[in-house]
Short mmCIF file of C-alpha atoms in Angstrom, two decimals:
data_model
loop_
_atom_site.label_atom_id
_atom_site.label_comp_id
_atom_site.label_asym_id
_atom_site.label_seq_id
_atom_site.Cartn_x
_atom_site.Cartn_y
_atom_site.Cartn_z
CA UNK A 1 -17.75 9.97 -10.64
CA UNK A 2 -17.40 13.39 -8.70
CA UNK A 3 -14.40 15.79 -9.82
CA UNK A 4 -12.74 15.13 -7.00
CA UNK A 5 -12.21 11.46 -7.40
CA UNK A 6 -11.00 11.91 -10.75
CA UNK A 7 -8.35 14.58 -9.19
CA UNK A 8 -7.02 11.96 -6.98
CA UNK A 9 -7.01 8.99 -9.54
CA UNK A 10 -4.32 11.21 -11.21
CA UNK A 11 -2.49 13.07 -8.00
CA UNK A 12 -2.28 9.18 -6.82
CA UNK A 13 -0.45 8.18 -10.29
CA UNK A 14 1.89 10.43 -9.55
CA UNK A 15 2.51 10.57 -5.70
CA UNK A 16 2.53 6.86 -5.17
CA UNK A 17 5.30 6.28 -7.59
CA UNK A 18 7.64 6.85 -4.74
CA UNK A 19 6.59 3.33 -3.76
CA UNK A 20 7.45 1.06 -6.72
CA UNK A 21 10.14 3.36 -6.86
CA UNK A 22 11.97 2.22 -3.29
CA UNK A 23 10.80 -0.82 -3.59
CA UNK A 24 12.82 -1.66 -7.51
CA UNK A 25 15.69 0.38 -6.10
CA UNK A 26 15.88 0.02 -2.30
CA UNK A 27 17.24 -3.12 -2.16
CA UNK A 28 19.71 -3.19 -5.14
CA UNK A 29 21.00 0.18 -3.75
CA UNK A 30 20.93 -0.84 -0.58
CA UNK A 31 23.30 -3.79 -1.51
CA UNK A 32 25.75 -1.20 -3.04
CA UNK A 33 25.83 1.19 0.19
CA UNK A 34 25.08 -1.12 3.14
CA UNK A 35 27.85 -2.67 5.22
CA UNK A 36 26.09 -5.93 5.28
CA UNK A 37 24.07 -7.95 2.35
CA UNK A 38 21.35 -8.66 5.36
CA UNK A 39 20.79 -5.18 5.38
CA UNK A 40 20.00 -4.64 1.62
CA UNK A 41 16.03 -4.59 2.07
CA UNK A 42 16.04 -2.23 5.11
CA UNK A 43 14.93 0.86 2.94
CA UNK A 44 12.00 -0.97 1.56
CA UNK A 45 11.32 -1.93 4.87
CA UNK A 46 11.72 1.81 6.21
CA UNK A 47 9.56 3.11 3.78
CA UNK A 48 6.57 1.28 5.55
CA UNK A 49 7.74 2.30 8.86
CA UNK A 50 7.93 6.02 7.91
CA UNK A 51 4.38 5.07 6.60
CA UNK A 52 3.08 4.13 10.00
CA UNK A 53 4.74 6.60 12.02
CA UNK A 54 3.04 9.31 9.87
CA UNK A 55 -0.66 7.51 10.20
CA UNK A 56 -1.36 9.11 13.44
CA UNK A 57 -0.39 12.40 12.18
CA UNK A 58 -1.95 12.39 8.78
CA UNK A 59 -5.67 11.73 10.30
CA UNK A 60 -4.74 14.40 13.38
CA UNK A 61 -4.64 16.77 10.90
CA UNK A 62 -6.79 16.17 8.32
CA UNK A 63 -9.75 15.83 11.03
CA UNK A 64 -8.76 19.45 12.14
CA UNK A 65 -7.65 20.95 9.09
CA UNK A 66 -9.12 19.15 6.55
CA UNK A 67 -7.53 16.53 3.46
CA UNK A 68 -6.51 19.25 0.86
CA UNK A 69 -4.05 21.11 3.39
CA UNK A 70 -2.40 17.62 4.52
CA UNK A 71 -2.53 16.24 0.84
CA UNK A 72 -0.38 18.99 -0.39
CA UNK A 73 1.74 18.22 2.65
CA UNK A 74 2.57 14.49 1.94
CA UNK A 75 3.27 15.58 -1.66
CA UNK A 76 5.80 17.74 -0.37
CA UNK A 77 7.38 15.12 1.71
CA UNK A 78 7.79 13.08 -1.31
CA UNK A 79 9.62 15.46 -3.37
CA UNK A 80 11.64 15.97 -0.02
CA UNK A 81 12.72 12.32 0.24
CA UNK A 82 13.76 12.36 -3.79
CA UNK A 83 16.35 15.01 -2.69
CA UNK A 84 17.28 13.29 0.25
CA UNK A 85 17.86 10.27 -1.77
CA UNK A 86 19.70 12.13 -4.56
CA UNK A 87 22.23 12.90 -1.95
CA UNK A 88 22.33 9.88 -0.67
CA UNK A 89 23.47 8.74 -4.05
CA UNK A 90 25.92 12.05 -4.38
CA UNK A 91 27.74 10.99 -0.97
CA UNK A 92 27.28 7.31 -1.32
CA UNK A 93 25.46 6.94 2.23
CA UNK A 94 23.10 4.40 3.49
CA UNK A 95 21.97 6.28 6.62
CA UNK A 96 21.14 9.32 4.39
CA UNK A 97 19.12 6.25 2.05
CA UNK A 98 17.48 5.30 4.77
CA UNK A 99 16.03 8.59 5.43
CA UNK A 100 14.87 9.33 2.26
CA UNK A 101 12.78 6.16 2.22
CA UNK A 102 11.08 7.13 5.93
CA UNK A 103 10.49 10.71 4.62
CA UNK A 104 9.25 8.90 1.33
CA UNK A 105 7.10 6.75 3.77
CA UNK A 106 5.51 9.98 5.70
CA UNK A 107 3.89 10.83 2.16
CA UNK A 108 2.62 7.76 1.13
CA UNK A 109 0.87 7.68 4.77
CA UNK A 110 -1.29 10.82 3.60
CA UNK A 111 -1.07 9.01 -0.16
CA UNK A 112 -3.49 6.21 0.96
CA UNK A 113 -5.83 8.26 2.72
CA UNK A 114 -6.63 9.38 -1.04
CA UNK A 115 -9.36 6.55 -0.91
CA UNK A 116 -10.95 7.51 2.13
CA UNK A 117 -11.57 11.00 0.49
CA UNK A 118 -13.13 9.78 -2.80
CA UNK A 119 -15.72 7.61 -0.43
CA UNK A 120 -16.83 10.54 1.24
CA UNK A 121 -17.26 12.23 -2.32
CA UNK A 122 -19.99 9.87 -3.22
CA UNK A 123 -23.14 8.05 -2.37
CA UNK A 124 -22.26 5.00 0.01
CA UNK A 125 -23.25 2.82 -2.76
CA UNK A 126 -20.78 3.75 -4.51
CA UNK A 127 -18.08 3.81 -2.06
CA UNK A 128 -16.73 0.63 -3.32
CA UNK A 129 -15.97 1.85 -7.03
CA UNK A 130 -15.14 5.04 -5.50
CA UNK A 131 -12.13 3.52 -3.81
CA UNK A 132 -10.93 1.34 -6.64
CA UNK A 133 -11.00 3.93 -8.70
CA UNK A 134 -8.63 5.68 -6.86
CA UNK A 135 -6.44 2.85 -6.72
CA UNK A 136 -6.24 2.45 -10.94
CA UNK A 137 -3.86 5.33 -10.20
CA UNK A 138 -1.11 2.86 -9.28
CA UNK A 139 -1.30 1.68 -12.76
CA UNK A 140 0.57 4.54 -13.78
CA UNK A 141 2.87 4.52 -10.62
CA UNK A 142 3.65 0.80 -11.24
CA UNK A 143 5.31 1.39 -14.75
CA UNK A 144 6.44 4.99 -13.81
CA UNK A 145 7.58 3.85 -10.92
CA UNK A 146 10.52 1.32 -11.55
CA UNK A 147 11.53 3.53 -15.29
CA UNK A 148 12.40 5.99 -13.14
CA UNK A 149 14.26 3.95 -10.68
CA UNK A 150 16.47 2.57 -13.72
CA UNK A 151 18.17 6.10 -14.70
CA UNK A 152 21.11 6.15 -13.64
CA UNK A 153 21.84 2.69 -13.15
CA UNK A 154 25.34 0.71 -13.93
CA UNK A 155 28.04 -0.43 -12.48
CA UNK A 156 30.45 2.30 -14.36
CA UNK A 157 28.41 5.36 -12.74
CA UNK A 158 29.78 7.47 -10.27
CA UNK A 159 26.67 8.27 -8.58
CA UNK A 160 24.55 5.20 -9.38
CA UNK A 161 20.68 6.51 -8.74
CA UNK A 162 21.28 10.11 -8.09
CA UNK A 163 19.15 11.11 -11.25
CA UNK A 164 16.67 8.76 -10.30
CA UNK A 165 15.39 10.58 -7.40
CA UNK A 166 15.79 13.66 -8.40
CA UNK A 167 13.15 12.82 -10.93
CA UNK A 168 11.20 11.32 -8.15
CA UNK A 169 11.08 14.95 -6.83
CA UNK A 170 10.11 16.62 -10.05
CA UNK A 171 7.17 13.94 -10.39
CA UNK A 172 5.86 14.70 -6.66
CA UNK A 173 5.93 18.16 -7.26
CA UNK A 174 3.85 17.54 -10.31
CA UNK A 175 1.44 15.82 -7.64
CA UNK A 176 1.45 18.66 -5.62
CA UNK A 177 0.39 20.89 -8.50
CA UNK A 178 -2.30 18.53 -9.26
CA UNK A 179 -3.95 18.98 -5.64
CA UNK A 180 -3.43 22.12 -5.51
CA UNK A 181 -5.60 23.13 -8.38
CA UNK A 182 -7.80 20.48 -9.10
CA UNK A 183 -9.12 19.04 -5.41
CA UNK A 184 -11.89 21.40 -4.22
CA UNK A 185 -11.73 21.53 -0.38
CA UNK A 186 -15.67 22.78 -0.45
CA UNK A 187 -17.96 20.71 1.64
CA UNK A 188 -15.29 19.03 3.68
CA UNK A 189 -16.03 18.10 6.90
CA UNK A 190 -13.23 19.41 9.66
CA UNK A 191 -13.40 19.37 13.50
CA UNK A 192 -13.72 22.89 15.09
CA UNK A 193 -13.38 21.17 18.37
CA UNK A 194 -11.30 18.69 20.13
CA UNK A 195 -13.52 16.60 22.07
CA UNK A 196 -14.35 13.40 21.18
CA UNK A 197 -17.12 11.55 19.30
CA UNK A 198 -18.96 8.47 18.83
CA UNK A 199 -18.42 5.08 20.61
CA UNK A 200 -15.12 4.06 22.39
CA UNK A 201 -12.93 2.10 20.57
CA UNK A 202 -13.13 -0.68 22.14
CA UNK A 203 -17.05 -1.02 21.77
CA UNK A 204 -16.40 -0.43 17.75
CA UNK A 205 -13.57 -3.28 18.15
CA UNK A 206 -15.74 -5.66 19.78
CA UNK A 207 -17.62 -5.95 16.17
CA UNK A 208 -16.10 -8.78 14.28
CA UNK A 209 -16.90 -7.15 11.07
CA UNK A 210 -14.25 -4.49 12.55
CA UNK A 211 -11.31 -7.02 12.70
CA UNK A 212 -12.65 -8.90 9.43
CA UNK A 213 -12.15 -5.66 7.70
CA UNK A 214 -9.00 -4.29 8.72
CA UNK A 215 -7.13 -8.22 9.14
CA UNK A 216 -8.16 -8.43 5.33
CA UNK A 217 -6.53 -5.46 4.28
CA UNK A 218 -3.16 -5.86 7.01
CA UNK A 219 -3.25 -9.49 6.26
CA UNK A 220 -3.25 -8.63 2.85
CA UNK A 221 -0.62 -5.97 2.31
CA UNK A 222 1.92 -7.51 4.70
CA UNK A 223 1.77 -11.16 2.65
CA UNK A 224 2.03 -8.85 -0.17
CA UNK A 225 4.71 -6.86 1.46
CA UNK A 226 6.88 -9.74 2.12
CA UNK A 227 7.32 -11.79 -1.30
CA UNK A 228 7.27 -8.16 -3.02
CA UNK A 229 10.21 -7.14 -0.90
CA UNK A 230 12.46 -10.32 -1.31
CA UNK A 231 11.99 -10.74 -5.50
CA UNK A 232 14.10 -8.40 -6.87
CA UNK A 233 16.96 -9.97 -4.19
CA UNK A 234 16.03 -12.82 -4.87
CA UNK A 235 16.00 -12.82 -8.34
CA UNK A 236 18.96 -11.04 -9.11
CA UNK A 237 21.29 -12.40 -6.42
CA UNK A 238 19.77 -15.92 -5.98
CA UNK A 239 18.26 -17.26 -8.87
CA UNK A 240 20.52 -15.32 -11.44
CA UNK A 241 18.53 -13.15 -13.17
CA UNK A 242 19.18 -9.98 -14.65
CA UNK A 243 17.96 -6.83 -13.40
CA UNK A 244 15.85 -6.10 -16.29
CA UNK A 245 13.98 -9.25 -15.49
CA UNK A 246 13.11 -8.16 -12.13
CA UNK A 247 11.96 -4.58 -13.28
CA UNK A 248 9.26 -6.28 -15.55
CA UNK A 249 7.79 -8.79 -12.84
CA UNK A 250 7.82 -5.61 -10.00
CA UNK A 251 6.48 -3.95 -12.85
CA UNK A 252 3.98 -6.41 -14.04
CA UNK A 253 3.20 -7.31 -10.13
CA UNK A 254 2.20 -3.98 -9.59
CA UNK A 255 0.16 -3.26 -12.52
CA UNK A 256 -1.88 -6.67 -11.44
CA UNK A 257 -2.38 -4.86 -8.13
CA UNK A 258 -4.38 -2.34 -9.44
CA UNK A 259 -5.32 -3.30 -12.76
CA UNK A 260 -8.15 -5.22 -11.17
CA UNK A 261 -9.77 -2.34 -9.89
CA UNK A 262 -11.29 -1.20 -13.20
CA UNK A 263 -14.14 -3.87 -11.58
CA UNK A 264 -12.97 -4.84 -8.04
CA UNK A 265 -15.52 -1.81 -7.24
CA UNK A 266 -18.46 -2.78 -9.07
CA UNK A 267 -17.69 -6.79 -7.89
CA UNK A 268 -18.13 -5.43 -4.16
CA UNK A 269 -21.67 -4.90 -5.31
CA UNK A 270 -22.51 -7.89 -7.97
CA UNK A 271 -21.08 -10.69 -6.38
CA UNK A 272 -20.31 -9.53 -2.46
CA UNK A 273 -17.49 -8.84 -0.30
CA UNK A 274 -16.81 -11.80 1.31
CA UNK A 275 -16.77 -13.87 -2.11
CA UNK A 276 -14.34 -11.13 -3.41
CA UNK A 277 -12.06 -11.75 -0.32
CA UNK A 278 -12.69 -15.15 0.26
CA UNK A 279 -10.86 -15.32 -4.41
CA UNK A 280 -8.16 -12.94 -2.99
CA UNK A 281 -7.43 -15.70 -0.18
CA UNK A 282 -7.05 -18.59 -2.78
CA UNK A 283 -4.78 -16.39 -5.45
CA UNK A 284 -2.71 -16.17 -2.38
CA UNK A 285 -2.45 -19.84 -2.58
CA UNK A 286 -2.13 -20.11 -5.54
CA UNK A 287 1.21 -17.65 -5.32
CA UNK A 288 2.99 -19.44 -2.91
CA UNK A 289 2.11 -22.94 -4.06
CA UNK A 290 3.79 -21.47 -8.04
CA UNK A 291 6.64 -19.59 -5.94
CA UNK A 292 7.80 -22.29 -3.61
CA UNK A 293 8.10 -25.03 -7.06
CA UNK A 294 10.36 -23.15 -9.20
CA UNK A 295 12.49 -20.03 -10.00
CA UNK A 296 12.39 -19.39 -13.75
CA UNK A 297 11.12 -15.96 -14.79
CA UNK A 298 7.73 -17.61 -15.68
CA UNK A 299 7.42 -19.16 -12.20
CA UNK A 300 8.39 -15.12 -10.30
CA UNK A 301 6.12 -13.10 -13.14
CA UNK A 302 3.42 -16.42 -12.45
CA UNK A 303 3.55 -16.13 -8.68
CA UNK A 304 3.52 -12.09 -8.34
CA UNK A 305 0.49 -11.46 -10.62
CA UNK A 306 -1.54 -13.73 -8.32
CA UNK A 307 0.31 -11.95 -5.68
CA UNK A 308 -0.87 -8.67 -7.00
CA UNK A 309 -4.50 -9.95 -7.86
CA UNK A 310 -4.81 -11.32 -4.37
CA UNK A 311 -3.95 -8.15 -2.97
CA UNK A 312 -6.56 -5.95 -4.58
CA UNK A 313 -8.99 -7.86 -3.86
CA UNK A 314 -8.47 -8.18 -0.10
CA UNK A 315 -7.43 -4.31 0.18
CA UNK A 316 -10.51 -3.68 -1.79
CA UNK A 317 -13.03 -5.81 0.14
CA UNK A 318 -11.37 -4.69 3.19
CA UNK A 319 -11.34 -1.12 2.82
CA UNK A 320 -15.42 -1.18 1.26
CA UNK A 321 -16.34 -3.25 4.32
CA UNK A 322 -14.67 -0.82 6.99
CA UNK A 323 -16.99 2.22 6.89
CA UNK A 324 -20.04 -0.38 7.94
CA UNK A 325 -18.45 -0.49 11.18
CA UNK A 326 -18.71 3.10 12.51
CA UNK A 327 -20.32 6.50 12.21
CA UNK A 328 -19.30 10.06 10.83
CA UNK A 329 -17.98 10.92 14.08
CA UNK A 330 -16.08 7.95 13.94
CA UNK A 331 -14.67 7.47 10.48
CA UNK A 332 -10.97 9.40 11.39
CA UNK A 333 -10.07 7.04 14.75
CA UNK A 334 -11.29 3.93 12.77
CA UNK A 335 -9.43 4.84 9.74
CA UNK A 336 -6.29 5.98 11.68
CA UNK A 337 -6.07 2.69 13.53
CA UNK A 338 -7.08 0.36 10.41
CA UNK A 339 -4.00 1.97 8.85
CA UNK A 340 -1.69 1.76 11.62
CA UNK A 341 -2.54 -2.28 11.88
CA UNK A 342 -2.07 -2.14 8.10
CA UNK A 343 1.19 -0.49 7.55
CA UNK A 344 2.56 -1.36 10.74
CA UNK A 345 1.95 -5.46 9.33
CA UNK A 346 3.43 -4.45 6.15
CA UNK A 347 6.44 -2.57 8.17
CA UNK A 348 7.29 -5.51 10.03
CA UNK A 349 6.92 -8.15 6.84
CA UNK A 350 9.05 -5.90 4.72
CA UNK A 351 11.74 -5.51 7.29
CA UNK A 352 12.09 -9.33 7.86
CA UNK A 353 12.07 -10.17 4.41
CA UNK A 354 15.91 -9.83 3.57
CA UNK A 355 16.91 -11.63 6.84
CA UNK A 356 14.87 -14.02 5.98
CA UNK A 357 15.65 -14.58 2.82
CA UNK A 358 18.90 -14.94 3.86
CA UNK A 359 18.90 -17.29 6.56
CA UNK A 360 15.89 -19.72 4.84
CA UNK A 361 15.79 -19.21 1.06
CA UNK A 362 13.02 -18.45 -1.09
CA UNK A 363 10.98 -21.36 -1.34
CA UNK A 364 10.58 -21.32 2.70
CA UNK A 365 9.85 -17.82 2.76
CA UNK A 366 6.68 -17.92 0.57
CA UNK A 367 6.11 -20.83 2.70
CA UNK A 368 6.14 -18.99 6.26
CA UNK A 369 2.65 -16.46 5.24
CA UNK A 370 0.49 -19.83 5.15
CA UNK A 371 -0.45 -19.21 8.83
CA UNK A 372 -1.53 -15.50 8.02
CA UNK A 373 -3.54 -17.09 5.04
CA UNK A 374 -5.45 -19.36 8.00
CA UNK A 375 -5.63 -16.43 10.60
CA UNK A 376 -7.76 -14.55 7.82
CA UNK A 377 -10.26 -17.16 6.52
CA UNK A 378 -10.81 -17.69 10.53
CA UNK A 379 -11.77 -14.04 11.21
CA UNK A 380 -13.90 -14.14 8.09
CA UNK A 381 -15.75 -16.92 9.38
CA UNK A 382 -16.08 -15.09 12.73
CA UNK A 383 -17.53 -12.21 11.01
CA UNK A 384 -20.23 -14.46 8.68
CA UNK A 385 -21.10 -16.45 11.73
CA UNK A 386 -22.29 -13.02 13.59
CA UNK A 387 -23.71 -11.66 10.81
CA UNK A 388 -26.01 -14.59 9.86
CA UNK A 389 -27.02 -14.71 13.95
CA UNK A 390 -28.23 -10.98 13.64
CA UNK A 391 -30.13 -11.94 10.50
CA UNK A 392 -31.57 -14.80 12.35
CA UNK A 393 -32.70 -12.81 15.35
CA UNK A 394 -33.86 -9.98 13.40
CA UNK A 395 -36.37 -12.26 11.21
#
């Protein structure tokens, strides 16, 4: 693998910690600072919505000004939002939270363009283990992630937290350092122009392998999104476990997210994408089926590894299938949009979650992404059907 995609492996083991981070602490601090228990997961849920507002921007600029520039940008947001959220914690406000998770969100926007930039740093045969590759980052992020979020925790502390994040910053700014001197900016390709290229949109929508690829990834992140958000809640408020028990299943969740790309990649070539989405469909199942029967540790740890499983390999498959349905020209507008419909879906699953959760109960939550599990397979089928047509009318 190029230089560069090693460089990003490591800036994204550091820079995506913010999100394991929010999503361990959001909610429990959340609980201690909001006026109302049924606004407990709103920071997780901001973080995704800072995330999509920030989409837009991120590919604006990186078209124009290429990725280095706006990756040492969205590191700097992140140490931003861990000293936002460290006074937060000083002043004991949940507004000031709140803001710390959308600025937190702003660099995770330019955090998952990371993958987009290893593709283009190798052959398109390779674009596949390119992309996972990037992703065994969050390995580090998932454990990293929720240690960090546990300093400063009790109930005795006067500023429950408030070291957290400011650790948080520190390890962003040690992200920032990494980009800084290891990414090499040579032989990127920027826009000297503003006028437009390639297709419209909606000609490049009208593929189905489009929507296949993009509803596999949004599909996949906002089921994700959803049972992620309400665990730790769930757990520790519901089912009465203690909060050391829901560090190690976010923990262990999170690791299974990415743990399977040491061969998601090479899988995208050996066995095919649509297999590889069509197994991150049925560990889906298989999570809610485990989650809605039971809340014992083994049944949450159980339920989230398939959770996190399913999710790589749907993100994966997703994000290797996407570049097959435009050009050069096109590659920012597609990826900008595929993102929006991603984190936007994960926005709005994560901000439902604690209402939900609190008006239906776990075992009906899990229950309620079934549809979205259906909606998938359909526009997989769709996308097969055409593509075994063209075959047919080609031979």
């Amino acid at each position: 693998m190029p230089f560069n995609v090693w460089v990003l492996v490591a800036a994204q083991a550091l820079a995506m910690c913010t999100a394991p981070f929010i999503v361990f602490i959001g909610s429990i601090q959340g609980r201690l600072l909001a006026s109302a228990p049924e606004y407990a997961t709103l920071p997780v849920g901001l973080v995704v919505v800072g995330t999509v507002l920030a989409i837009k921007p991120a590919t604006w600029l990186m078209e124009r000004l290429g990725r280095k520039r706006v990756m040492l940008l969205g590191a700097s947001m992140g140490m931003l939002a861990g000293i936002l959220g460290a006074l937060a914690s000083r002043l004991g406000q949940f507004p000031l939270l709140c803001l710390a998770a959308v600025v937190g969100g702003t660099g995770l926007a330019v955090v998952h363009q990371y993958r987009f930039a290893a593709m283009e740093s190798v052959p398109d045969n390779m674009a596949g283990s390119a992309a996972a590759r990037v992703l065994l980052g969050g390995l580090v992020a998932a454990w990293l992630g929720p240690e960090i979020a546990a300093f400063g925790n009790g109930a005795g502390a006067d500023h429950p937290f408030l070291t957290s994040w400011l650790v948080l910053a520190g390890v962003q700014f040690a992200a920032l350092v990494i980009l800084g001197v290891g990414y090499r900016a040579k032989g990127e390709r920027v826009r000297e122009t503003h006028a437009g290229g390639g297709r419209p949109l909606r000609e490049i929508l009208a593929n189905p392998l489009v929507w296949a690829a993009i509803s596999s990834a949004a599909i996949g992140y906002a089921v994700m999104s959803f049972i992620m958000t309400a665990t730790p809640l769930s757990m520790t408020e519901m089912a009465g476990h203690d909060l050391d028990d829901a560090k190690r299943v976010i923990q262990l969740h999170i690791m299974a997210m990415y743990l399977p790309s040491l061969i998601s990649g090479w899988l995208t070539r050996v066995v095919g994408i649509p297999l590889m989405m069509a197994t991150g469909l049925l560990a889906y199942l298989g999570c809610v089926v485990l989650a809605a029967n039971g809340v014992s540790f083994h049944h949450y740890l159980s339920a989230l590894l398939l959770l996190g499983v399913g999710w790589n390999f749907l993100f994966v498959g997703g994000t290797t299938l996407l570049p097959r349905g435009y050009t050069d020209a096109e590659r920012f507008r597609v990826q900008g949009l595929n993102d929006i419909f991603v984190f936007g879906a994960q926005a709005t699953a994560a901000l439902s979650a604690g209402v939900i959760l609190s008006w239906l109960g776990w075992s009906a939550l899990v229950m309620i992404v079934m549809p979205f599990l259906v909606i998938q397979a359909v526009l997989m089928v769709l996308w097969l059907t055409r593509r075994e047509a063209a075959v047919g009318e080609s031979s």
